[in-house]
Amino acid sequence: MKEKVIERLVRYAKIDTQSDFNSDTTPSTMKQFDLLHVLKDELAAIGLTDITLDENGYLFATLESNTDKDVPTLGFLAHVDTTSDYTGTNVQPQRIDNYDGEAITLNNGLVMAPDYFPNLKNYVGQTLITTDGNTLLGADDKAGIAEIMTAMEYLVKNPEIKHGKIRVAFTPDEEIGRGPHKFDVEKFGADYAYTMDGGPLGELQFESFNAAGVKVTTRGTNIHPGSAKNKMVNSITMAIEFQNEMPKDAVPEKTDGYEGFIHLMHFNGGIEETTMSYIIRDHDRAKFEEKKAYMAKVGKELQEKYGEEAITVAIEDQYYNMGEKIEPVMEIVDIVKEAFSKFNITPIVEPIRGGTDGSQLSYMGLPTPNIFAGGENMHGKYEFVSAETMEKATEVIIEIVQLFEQR
């Protein structure tokens, strides 16, 4: 099983599937279909049925039940796109067998050293798949895809393992927050689902941020600086004034755990117009609403000072804490913990400081916790994954479907 997940990850990683936040299409990049078509053919070759790939890049398939028991239909999901934070073109994965715990040399003189990446020490003696230093790896979430595919193949080849109906979905655009936007929950037809999209061994997540995006636009008047007194209105300084009112400690670089933040992501402007893009994140819904209200209040105060047209603050909710929808059906989390215990995996139950497709899917009527897929140092040239962790994730999938059938 270990060699299967390695082979699949390496093969999938070499296919460029980066999504594009600036695109209005679904999927945001047509190259995501390059991997989706490969997966569609592979699902058919494995023996899954009811395989559909729609024009928006949602690939569904079924492994039919082989039990007479009434078992909930389970879904397993992973996303095909990789982040645009770092290049995903011409990915050349490197394999390191029996990792010795020392620094790993990549191309161009880059070194991935345990002194800087202490998480490497957790993988001594294991097989690591790394980048070559020129690109990201794409284990987020091609490791999850490899694990789901390998688990489905194993179940087909071992029909003595009893399970209910299983639905598989490979989806686009998770990295830009749009993964579930055109996901047909009714067509998918699962009672519960799991995203295989977490990090290190043992991660199990059923709480996420509440999230909103904010676009602040300031508008000024440009006059020649030599004759600008009492005439010029500088939109840049107005934008800085807005930012200076934001909390100084509720920012990503100063928060962790359940602490929320207001994060300035982009600033672009001139005297006539300046735009700023923010994200608001908080696990607590009340604190989330307070942050939104505070930003709107600061905008209103600047309108009173400079004029109603001088500044606009547009706030749009993106997703909500999936814990609100999963807590009423916590048995789906408990079953994962039970599966972990069979393989002596210690659950790492922490809130996601971000979102997964499960955040939105849970609010669309499909409760969807998130399980580890193995990736570390994701979204950059130091990304790596342990083959042993991927193998464990595959085994967990197989155990989960058995546990549901045995109840």
Short mmCIF file of C-alpha atoms in Angstrom, two decimals:
data_model
loop_
_atom_site.label_atom_id
_atom_site.label_comp_id
_atom_site.label_asym_id
_atom_site.label_seq_id
_atom_site.Cartn_x
_atom_site.Cartn_y
_atom_site.Cartn_z
CA MET A 1 0.00 0.00 0.00
CA LYS A 2 2.88 2.37 0.76
CA GLU A 3 4.34 2.10 -2.73
CA LYS A 4 0.89 2.62 -4.24
CA VAL A 5 0.35 5.95 -2.49
CA ILE A 6 3.88 7.09 -3.36
CA GLU A 7 3.42 6.25 -7.03
CA ARG A 8 0.09 8.02 -7.17
CA LEU A 9 1.25 11.15 -5.35
CA VAL A 10 4.32 11.54 -7.57
CA ARG A 11 2.27 11.04 -10.72
CA TYR A 12 -0.46 13.48 -9.66
CA ALA A 13 2.04 16.07 -8.37
CA LYS A 14 3.64 16.39 -11.81
CA ILE A 15 0.35 17.65 -13.27
CA ASP A 16 0.06 21.43 -12.86
CA THR A 17 -3.33 22.23 -11.32
CA GLN A 18 -2.87 25.65 -9.70
CA SER A 19 -6.08 27.61 -9.23
CA ASP A 20 -6.40 31.33 -9.92
CA PHE A 21 -8.13 33.72 -7.53
CA ASN A 22 -8.47 36.33 -10.30
CA SER A 23 -10.43 34.04 -12.62
CA ASP A 24 -14.23 34.14 -12.76
CA THR A 25 -14.63 30.67 -14.29
CA THR A 26 -15.31 27.35 -12.56
CA PRO A 27 -12.87 25.76 -12.36
CA SER A 28 -10.73 28.87 -12.19
CA THR A 29 -8.10 27.22 -14.43
CA MET A 30 -8.83 24.73 -17.17
CA LYS A 31 -5.60 22.84 -16.41
CA GLN A 32 -7.33 21.37 -13.36
CA PHE A 33 -9.18 19.18 -15.86
CA ASP A 34 -5.83 17.61 -16.82
CA LEU A 35 -5.77 15.78 -13.49
CA LEU A 36 -9.54 15.32 -13.29
CA HIS A 37 -9.55 13.37 -16.58
CA VAL A 38 -6.69 11.19 -15.33
CA LEU A 39 -8.63 10.46 -12.14
CA LYS A 40 -11.85 9.76 -14.03
CA ASP A 41 -10.12 7.08 -16.11
CA GLU A 42 -8.39 5.67 -13.05
CA LEU A 43 -11.64 5.41 -11.08
CA ALA A 44 -13.16 3.42 -13.93
CA ALA A 45 -10.09 1.15 -14.14
CA ILE A 46 -10.28 0.48 -10.40
CA GLY A 47 -13.89 -0.58 -10.74
CA LEU A 48 -15.96 2.29 -9.36
CA THR A 49 -19.26 3.12 -11.02
CA ASP A 50 -21.62 6.05 -11.58
CA ILE A 51 -18.65 8.22 -12.55
CA THR A 52 -19.51 11.79 -13.55
CA LEU A 53 -17.36 14.80 -14.36
CA ASP A 54 -19.32 18.00 -14.94
CA GLU A 55 -18.37 21.20 -16.73
CA ASN A 56 -17.44 22.88 -13.44
CA GLY A 57 -14.78 20.31 -12.56
CA TYR A 58 -16.62 18.16 -9.99
CA LEU A 59 -15.73 14.48 -10.32
CA PHE A 60 -18.03 12.02 -8.49
CA ALA A 61 -17.88 8.22 -8.32
CA THR A 62 -19.45 5.36 -6.37
CA LEU A 63 -18.27 2.21 -4.68
CA GLU A 64 -21.48 0.29 -4.16
CA SER A 65 -22.39 -1.29 -0.84
CA ASN A 66 -21.53 -4.95 -0.35
CA THR A 67 -23.54 -5.47 2.84
CA ASP A 68 -27.18 -6.21 3.60
CA LYS A 69 -27.11 -3.82 6.54
CA ASP A 70 -28.61 -0.34 6.45
CA VAL A 71 -25.45 1.76 6.53
CA PRO A 72 -25.14 5.54 6.03
CA THR A 73 -23.66 6.58 2.70
CA LEU A 74 -20.18 7.98 3.30
CA GLY A 75 -18.28 10.45 1.16
CA PHE A 76 -14.53 10.98 0.90
CA LEU A 77 -13.31 14.18 -0.71
CA ALA A 78 -10.06 15.81 -1.82
CA HIS A 79 -9.32 18.83 -4.01
CA VAL A 80 -7.28 18.74 -7.20
CA ASP A 81 -6.06 22.34 -7.24
CA THR A 82 -2.86 23.59 -5.67
CA THR A 83 -2.24 27.04 -4.25
CA SER A 84 -1.00 29.97 -6.29
CA ASP A 85 1.25 31.04 -3.39
CA TYR A 86 4.21 29.36 -5.09
CA THR A 87 4.80 27.91 -8.53
CA GLY A 88 3.35 24.47 -9.29
CA THR A 89 4.73 24.19 -12.82
CA ASN A 90 7.16 21.36 -13.62
CA VAL A 91 6.97 19.74 -10.18
CA GLN A 92 9.71 17.13 -9.78
CA PRO A 93 9.16 15.24 -6.50
CA GLN A 94 12.21 13.80 -4.74
CA ARG A 95 12.13 10.55 -2.76
CA ILE A 96 14.25 10.05 0.36
CA ASP A 97 14.23 6.54 1.79
CA ASN A 98 15.02 5.88 5.44
CA TYR A 99 15.42 9.58 6.29
CA ASP A 100 18.37 10.02 8.65
CA GLY A 101 17.18 13.14 10.48
CA GLU A 102 19.81 15.41 8.91
CA ALA A 103 19.48 18.42 6.60
CA ILE A 104 17.98 17.71 3.19
CA THR A 105 19.70 19.36 0.23
CA LEU A 106 17.43 20.63 -2.53
CA ASN A 107 18.34 22.35 -5.79
CA ASN A 108 19.88 25.82 -6.08
CA GLY A 109 21.73 25.45 -2.79
CA LEU A 110 18.55 25.27 -0.73
CA VAL A 111 18.69 23.25 2.45
CA MET A 112 15.77 22.01 4.51
CA ALA A 113 17.33 21.72 7.94
CA PRO A 114 15.86 20.32 11.17
CA ASP A 115 17.14 23.37 13.04
CA TYR A 116 14.68 25.50 11.08
CA PHE A 117 12.08 22.78 10.46
CA PRO A 118 12.04 20.75 13.70
CA ASN A 119 9.05 18.75 12.43
CA LEU A 120 11.55 16.80 10.29
CA LYS A 121 12.71 15.00 13.45
CA ASN A 122 9.32 13.27 13.59
CA TYR A 123 10.13 11.34 10.42
CA VAL A 124 13.49 9.69 11.07
CA GLY A 125 13.55 6.28 9.37
CA GLN A 126 10.59 7.05 7.13
CA THR A 127 10.26 7.63 3.39
CA LEU A 128 9.83 11.30 2.55
CA ILE A 129 8.62 12.87 -0.67
CA THR A 130 9.95 16.43 -1.03
CA THR A 131 10.13 19.13 -3.66
CA ASP A 132 13.31 19.66 -5.67
CA GLY A 133 13.45 23.22 -4.35
CA ASN A 134 12.03 24.88 -7.46
CA THR A 135 8.30 24.40 -6.88
CA LEU A 136 5.76 23.42 -4.29
CA LEU A 137 4.97 19.71 -3.99
CA GLY A 138 1.18 19.72 -4.07
CA ALA A 139 0.65 17.18 -1.30
CA ASP A 140 -2.11 19.63 -0.40
CA ASP A 141 -4.18 17.89 -1.54
CA LYS A 142 -2.79 15.33 -3.96
CA ALA A 143 -1.75 13.24 -0.97
CA GLY A 144 -5.45 13.11 -0.05
CA ILE A 145 -6.36 12.08 -3.59
CA ALA A 146 -3.73 9.31 -3.56
CA GLU A 147 -5.03 8.03 -0.23
CA ILE A 148 -8.66 7.92 -1.33
CA MET A 149 -7.81 6.24 -4.64
CA THR A 150 -5.63 3.64 -2.93
CA ALA A 151 -8.30 2.91 -0.30
CA MET A 152 -10.98 2.45 -2.96
CA GLU A 153 -8.75 0.11 -4.96
CA TYR A 154 -8.04 -1.93 -1.83
CA LEU A 155 -11.74 -2.23 -0.99
CA VAL A 156 -12.56 -3.36 -4.54
CA LYS A 157 -9.82 -6.00 -4.43
CA ASN A 158 -10.84 -7.21 -0.96
CA PRO A 159 -14.62 -7.68 -1.11
CA GLU A 160 -14.58 -9.60 2.18
CA ILE A 161 -14.31 -6.16 3.82
CA LYS A 162 -17.94 -5.15 4.31
CA HIS A 163 -18.99 -1.56 3.83
CA GLY A 164 -21.94 0.57 2.89
CA LYS A 165 -22.20 2.78 -0.19
CA ILE A 166 -19.21 5.05 -0.62
CA ARG A 167 -19.13 8.22 -2.68
CA VAL A 168 -15.90 9.83 -3.83
CA ALA A 169 -15.51 13.45 -4.91
CA PHE A 170 -12.52 15.27 -6.36
CA THR A 171 -13.18 18.98 -6.57
CA PRO A 172 -11.64 22.21 -7.93
CA ASP A 173 -10.67 25.56 -6.45
CA GLU A 174 -10.42 24.76 -2.73
CA GLU A 175 -7.30 26.89 -2.42
CA ILE A 176 -9.21 30.01 -3.46
CA GLY A 177 -12.18 29.26 -1.20
CA ARG A 178 -14.61 28.24 -3.94
CA GLY A 179 -14.42 24.45 -3.75
CA PRO A 180 -18.04 23.81 -2.73
CA HIS A 181 -19.61 26.76 -4.58
CA LYS A 182 -21.10 24.55 -7.30
CA PHE A 183 -20.95 21.24 -5.42
CA ASP A 184 -24.28 19.42 -5.83
CA VAL A 185 -24.85 17.96 -2.35
CA GLU A 186 -28.11 16.31 -3.37
CA LYS A 187 -26.53 14.63 -6.38
CA PHE A 188 -23.57 13.50 -4.29
CA GLY A 189 -26.03 11.76 -2.01
CA ALA A 190 -23.87 11.13 1.06
CA ASP A 191 -25.13 11.28 4.64
CA TYR A 192 -21.72 12.26 6.00
CA ALA A 193 -18.36 12.97 4.41
CA TYR A 194 -14.70 13.44 5.26
CA THR A 195 -12.14 15.64 3.56
CA MET A 196 -8.67 14.06 3.47
CA ASP A 197 -6.98 17.44 3.58
CA GLY A 198 -5.28 17.80 6.95
CA GLY A 199 -1.60 17.97 7.86
CA PRO A 200 0.50 15.66 10.07
CA LEU A 201 -0.44 12.24 11.42
CA GLY A 202 -3.40 12.37 13.78
CA GLU A 203 -4.94 15.68 12.76
CA LEU A 204 -8.71 15.58 13.15
CA GLN A 205 -10.61 18.80 12.71
CA PHE A 206 -14.27 19.64 13.03
CA GLU A 207 -14.07 23.33 13.91
CA SER A 208 -13.08 26.08 11.51
CA PHE A 209 -13.03 29.85 11.41
CA ASN A 210 -16.01 31.99 10.64
CA ALA A 211 -14.72 33.97 7.68
CA ALA A 212 -15.42 37.18 5.81
CA GLY A 213 -13.64 39.16 3.12
CA VAL A 214 -13.51 42.95 3.27
CA LYS A 215 -12.69 45.41 0.49
CA VAL A 216 -12.01 48.97 1.58
CA THR A 217 -11.86 51.66 -1.11
CA THR A 218 -10.79 55.24 -0.41
CA ARG A 219 -11.22 58.02 -2.95
CA GLY A 220 -9.36 61.30 -3.08
CA THR A 221 -8.75 64.33 -5.27
CA ASN A 222 -5.44 64.81 -7.07
CA ILE A 223 -4.13 68.36 -7.39
CA HIS A 224 -0.63 69.45 -8.42
CA PRO A 225 1.35 69.37 -5.17
CA GLY A 226 2.55 72.91 -5.78
CA SER A 227 -0.97 74.28 -5.46
CA ALA A 228 -2.61 71.53 -3.41
CA LYS A 229 -3.16 73.35 -0.11
CA ASN A 230 -6.75 72.90 1.09
CA LYS A 231 -7.61 71.17 -2.20
CA MET A 232 -5.86 67.80 -2.38
CA VAL A 233 -7.41 64.79 -0.68
CA ASN A 234 -4.94 61.89 -0.62
CA SER A 235 -6.67 58.52 -0.71
CA ILE A 236 -3.46 56.80 0.41
CA THR A 237 -3.27 58.68 3.70
CA MET A 238 -6.99 58.09 4.20
CA ALA A 239 -6.42 54.35 3.75
CA ILE A 240 -3.52 54.44 6.20
CA GLU A 241 -5.78 56.23 8.66
CA PHE A 242 -8.29 53.40 8.34
CA GLN A 243 -5.60 50.75 8.84
CA ASN A 244 -4.22 52.56 11.88
CA GLU A 245 -7.59 52.05 13.58
CA MET A 246 -7.38 48.28 13.18
CA PRO A 247 -6.38 46.23 16.25
CA LYS A 248 -2.62 45.85 16.51
CA ASP A 249 -2.55 42.47 18.23
CA ALA A 250 -5.47 40.70 16.51
CA VAL A 251 -3.35 39.83 13.48
CA PRO A 252 -2.16 36.42 12.19
CA GLU A 253 1.43 36.89 13.31
CA LYS A 254 0.32 37.43 16.92
CA THR A 255 -2.51 34.89 17.30
CA ASP A 256 -3.02 31.15 17.49
CA GLY A 257 -5.50 28.54 18.73
CA TYR A 258 -8.97 30.02 19.02
CA GLU A 259 -7.79 33.62 18.67
CA GLY A 260 -9.25 35.50 15.72
CA PHE A 261 -7.77 38.29 13.62
CA ILE A 262 -8.25 41.05 11.05
CA HIS A 263 -5.63 40.60 8.34
CA LEU A 264 -4.63 43.20 5.74
CA MET A 265 -3.66 41.14 2.69
CA HIS A 266 -3.34 43.64 -0.16
CA PHE A 267 -2.80 47.41 -0.39
CA ASN A 268 -2.78 49.16 -3.76
CA GLY A 269 -3.33 52.79 -4.51
CA GLY A 270 -2.59 56.30 -5.62
CA ILE A 271 -3.81 59.73 -4.65
CA GLU A 272 -7.14 59.35 -6.46
CA GLU A 273 -8.03 55.84 -5.27
CA THR A 274 -6.65 53.21 -2.93
CA THR A 275 -7.97 49.69 -2.29
CA MET A 276 -7.23 47.40 0.63
CA SER A 277 -8.25 43.76 0.92
CA TYR A 278 -8.77 42.23 4.36
CA ILE A 279 -9.92 38.93 5.75
CA ILE A 280 -11.71 38.56 9.08
CA ARG A 281 -11.40 35.27 10.94
CA ASP A 282 -12.75 34.07 14.29
CA HIS A 283 -13.98 30.73 15.64
CA ASP A 284 -16.47 32.49 17.93
CA ARG A 285 -19.50 33.74 15.98
CA ALA A 286 -20.16 36.66 18.35
CA LYS A 287 -16.55 37.87 18.14
CA PHE A 288 -16.68 37.42 14.38
CA GLU A 289 -19.72 39.68 14.16
CA GLU A 290 -18.02 42.21 16.44
CA LYS A 291 -15.01 42.41 14.13
CA LYS A 292 -17.25 43.01 11.11
CA ALA A 293 -19.21 45.68 12.98
CA TYR A 294 -15.99 47.38 14.11
CA MET A 295 -14.64 47.69 10.57
CA ALA A 296 -17.96 49.09 9.37
CA LYS A 297 -17.91 51.59 12.27
CA VAL A 298 -14.42 52.85 11.39
CA GLY A 299 -15.56 53.29 7.79
CA LYS A 300 -18.59 55.27 8.93
CA GLU A 301 -16.43 57.56 11.06
CA LEU A 302 -14.17 58.32 8.09
CA GLN A 303 -17.23 59.00 5.94
CA GLU A 304 -18.33 61.59 8.47
CA LYS A 305 -14.88 63.16 8.33
CA TYR A 306 -14.20 63.09 4.58
CA GLY A 307 -17.61 62.62 2.96
CA GLU A 308 -19.84 59.66 2.20
CA GLU A 309 -18.22 58.96 -1.18
CA ALA A 310 -14.70 59.12 0.19
CA ILE A 311 -14.67 55.59 1.59
CA THR A 312 -16.62 52.36 1.17
CA VAL A 313 -16.28 49.24 3.28
CA ALA A 314 -17.74 46.16 1.56
CA ILE A 315 -17.97 43.08 3.81
CA GLU A 316 -18.90 39.65 2.47
CA ASP A 317 -19.22 36.48 4.54
CA GLN A 318 -17.27 33.55 3.10
CA TYR A 319 -17.95 30.56 5.37
CA TYR A 320 -18.83 29.69 8.95
CA ASN A 321 -17.51 27.46 11.72
CA MET A 322 -18.44 23.93 10.67
CA GLY A 323 -18.41 22.86 14.32
CA GLU A 324 -21.93 24.26 14.66
CA LYS A 325 -23.17 21.65 12.17
CA ILE A 326 -20.93 18.74 13.20
CA GLU A 327 -21.44 18.86 16.97
CA PRO A 328 -25.04 17.51 16.68
CA VAL A 329 -23.63 14.41 14.90
CA MET A 330 -20.41 13.95 16.86
CA GLU A 331 -20.57 10.21 16.32
CA ILE A 332 -18.92 10.83 12.93
CA VAL A 333 -15.92 12.28 14.77
CA ASP A 334 -15.95 9.54 17.41
CA ILE A 335 -15.74 6.87 14.70
CA VAL A 336 -12.59 8.50 13.33
CA LYS A 337 -11.06 8.47 16.80
CA GLU A 338 -11.93 4.78 17.06
CA ALA A 339 -10.24 4.14 13.72
CA PHE A 340 -7.18 6.04 14.90
CA SER A 341 -6.95 3.90 18.02
CA LYS A 342 -6.64 0.71 15.97
CA PHE A 343 -3.40 2.06 14.49
CA ASN A 344 -2.16 3.68 17.71
CA ILE A 345 -2.64 7.15 16.26
CA THR A 346 -3.06 9.87 18.86
CA PRO A 347 -5.80 12.27 17.73
CA ILE A 348 -4.69 15.88 17.39
CA VAL A 349 -8.04 17.65 17.70
CA GLU A 350 -7.48 21.33 17.01
CA PRO A 351 -9.52 24.04 15.34
CA ILE A 352 -8.60 24.73 11.75
CA ARG A 353 -7.04 28.16 11.52
CA GLY A 354 -8.51 28.49 8.08
CA GLY A 355 -11.23 26.69 6.21
CA THR A 356 -11.67 23.52 4.24
CA ASP A 357 -14.35 22.53 1.80
CA GLY A 358 -15.98 20.92 4.82
CA SER A 359 -16.64 24.35 6.30
CA GLN A 360 -19.03 25.21 3.49
CA LEU A 361 -20.31 21.69 2.83
CA SER A 362 -21.39 21.30 6.45
CA TYR A 363 -23.61 24.36 6.06
CA MET A 364 -24.92 22.96 2.78
CA GLY A 365 -26.28 19.94 4.64
CA LEU A 366 -23.31 17.56 4.44
CA PRO A 367 -21.42 17.36 7.78
CA THR A 368 -17.78 17.00 6.78
CA PRO A 369 -14.90 16.78 9.30
CA ASN A 370 -11.30 16.91 8.11
CA ILE A 371 -8.72 14.11 8.50
CA PHE A 372 -4.93 14.24 8.14
CA ALA A 373 -3.42 13.65 4.71
CA GLY A 374 0.21 14.05 5.79
CA GLY A 375 1.50 17.23 4.20
CA GLU A 376 4.00 19.44 6.04
CA ASN A 377 5.38 22.92 5.23
CA MET A 378 2.62 23.25 2.67
CA HIS A 379 2.33 25.88 -0.07
CA GLY A 380 6.03 26.32 -0.69
CA LYS A 381 9.37 24.93 -1.79
CA TYR A 382 10.00 23.19 1.56
CA GLU A 383 6.82 21.11 1.38
CA PHE A 384 7.14 17.40 2.11
CA VAL A 385 5.05 14.40 3.07
CA SER A 386 5.76 11.07 4.72
CA ALA A 387 4.78 7.96 2.78
CA GLU A 388 4.13 6.17 6.07
CA THR A 389 1.63 8.88 7.07
CA MET A 390 -0.12 8.59 3.71
CA GLU A 391 -0.31 4.82 4.20
CA LYS A 392 -1.84 5.34 7.65
CA ALA A 393 -4.41 7.76 6.22
CA THR A 394 -5.36 5.14 3.65
CA GLU A 395 -5.78 2.54 6.38
CA VAL A 396 -7.93 4.95 8.38
CA ILE A 397 -10.32 5.37 5.44
CA ILE A 398 -10.67 1.59 5.16
CA GLU A 399 -11.25 1.25 8.90
CA ILE A 400 -13.86 4.04 9.00
CA VAL A 401 -16.05 2.35 6.39
CA GLN A 402 -15.83 -0.93 8.29
CA LEU A 403 -16.77 0.71 11.59
CA PHE A 404 -19.87 2.30 10.06
CA GLU A 405 -20.91 -1.11 8.69
CA GLN A 406 -20.37 -2.83 12.03
CA ARG A 407 -22.62 -0.45 13.98
#
